[in-house]
Coordinates of C-alpha atoms in Angstrom, one line a residue:
V11 CA 93.6 96.2 83.3
I12 CA 95.1 99.2 85.0
M13 CA 97.9 97.3 86.4
F14 CA 98.6 95.5 83.3
L15 CA 98.8 99.0 81.5
A16 CA 101.1 100.1 84.2
F17 CA 103.6 97.0 84.0
G18 CA 103.2 96.9 80.0
S19 CA 104.9 100.3 80.1
L20 CA 107.9 99.0 81.7
L21 CA 108.3 96.6 78.5
I22 CA 109.1 99.8 76.6
G23 CA 112.6 99.9 78.5
A24 CA 115.9 99.1 77.4
S25 CA 117.0 96.7 80.2
P26 CA 116.2 93.0 79.8
M27 CA 115.8 92.4 83.5
I28 CA 113.1 94.8 83.7
N29 CA 111.5 93.9 80.4
Q30 CA 111.6 90.2 82.2
L31 CA 110.2 91.3 85.2
A32 CA 107.6 93.5 83.8
F33 CA 106.4 90.5 81.2
H34 CA 106.1 88.1 84.4
L35 CA 104.0 90.7 86.1
C36 CA 101.6 91.4 83.4
V37 CA 101.3 87.8 82.8
G38 CA 100.6 87.2 86.6
V39 CA 98.1 90.2 86.8
L40 CA 96.0 88.7 83.7
I41 CA 96.4 85.1 85.5
D42 CA 94.6 86.5 88.7
C43 CA 92.1 88.7 86.9
F44 CA 90.8 86.2 84.5
V45 CA 91.6 82.8 86.0
T46 CA 91.6 82.8 89.8
T47 CA 88.7 85.4 90.1
K48 CA 86.5 83.9 87.6
V49 CA 87.4 80.2 87.9
I50 CA 89.0 78.6 90.8
I51 CA 87.1 81.0 93.5
P52 CA 84.0 80.1 92.5
C53 CA 84.8 76.4 92.2
A54 CA 86.3 76.5 95.7
M55 CA 83.2 77.9 97.1
A56 CA 81.0 75.2 95.4
M57 CA 83.2 72.7 97.0
L58 CA 82.9 74.1 100.5
D59 CA 79.3 73.7 100.3
L60 CA 79.8 70.2 100.0
L61 CA 81.4 70.0 103.3
P62 CA 79.3 69.2 106.5
G63 CA 78.8 72.2 108.5
N64 CA 78.3 74.9 105.6
A65 CA 82.1 75.7 105.5
N66 CA 81.4 78.4 102.8
F67 CA 82.2 81.9 104.3
W68 CA 79.4 83.5 101.5
P69 CA 75.7 83.4 102.2
R70 CA 73.9 82.2 99.4
K71 CA 70.9 84.4 100.3
P72 CA 70.8 87.8 102.4
P73 CA 69.4 87.3 105.5
P74 CA 65.8 88.3 106.2
A75 CA 65.2 92.1 107.4
L76 CA 64.4 92.4 111.1
T77 CA 62.2 95.3 110.5
E78 CA 60.4 97.2 107.5
P79 CA 62.5 100.7 106.8
T80 CA 60.2 103.5 107.7
V81 CA 60.7 106.7 105.9
E82 CA 59.3 110.1 107.6
P83 CA 58.5 112.9 105.6
L84 CA 60.9 116.2 105.6
P85 CA 59.3 119.2 107.5
P86 CA 58.2 122.0 105.0
L87 CA 60.7 124.3 104.1
R88 CA 60.1 127.9 105.4
R89 CA 60.0 130.7 103.2
L90 CA 62.5 133.7 103.4
G91 CA 59.7 135.9 104.1
S92 CA 58.5 134.0 107.1
L93 CA 62.1 133.9 108.4
R94 CA 62.4 138.0 108.0
N95 CA 58.9 138.3 109.8
S96 CA 60.3 136.0 112.6
L97 CA 63.1 138.5 113.3
S98 CA 61.9 141.0 116.0
D99 CA 62.0 144.5 115.1
N100 CA 64.9 145.7 117.4
A101 CA 67.0 142.6 116.0
R102 CA 66.1 143.8 112.6
R103 CA 67.2 147.8 113.3
S104 CA 70.6 146.5 114.9
A105 CA 71.7 144.7 112.2
M106 CA 71.0 146.7 109.6
S107 CA 72.4 150.3 108.7
P108 CA 69.7 153.1 107.6
H109 CA 70.2 152.2 104.0
G110 CA 69.4 148.6 104.3
V111 CA 73.2 147.2 104.2
R112 CA 74.7 145.6 106.9
S113 CA 77.0 147.6 108.9
M114 CA 80.7 147.3 109.2
Q115 CA 81.1 148.9 112.6
S116 CA 82.1 147.0 115.5
P117 CA 80.0 147.2 118.8
A118 CA 81.3 149.7 121.2

């Protein structure tokens, strides 16, 4: 549909050659969209099933799963308070200024 609209916009032009090309492209896109993909390809796949050796490339059923998938629970989230408590006092003092705000001084 999008390609049909894009090629259809070329029909507005004044050049008869571009109008003719745009018309043929629009018809081709519609034939491909509605006839080829909805009728011809399913019929061809059904006919390939009739040949010996199963010549059809698309399986009728998905293959069975080898193992059952397992879902492991996520570890519990750590609270911000426990993260603060896990820092040592020295690390907390060196990261914070006396006012409780991170210091912008470079290490000397």
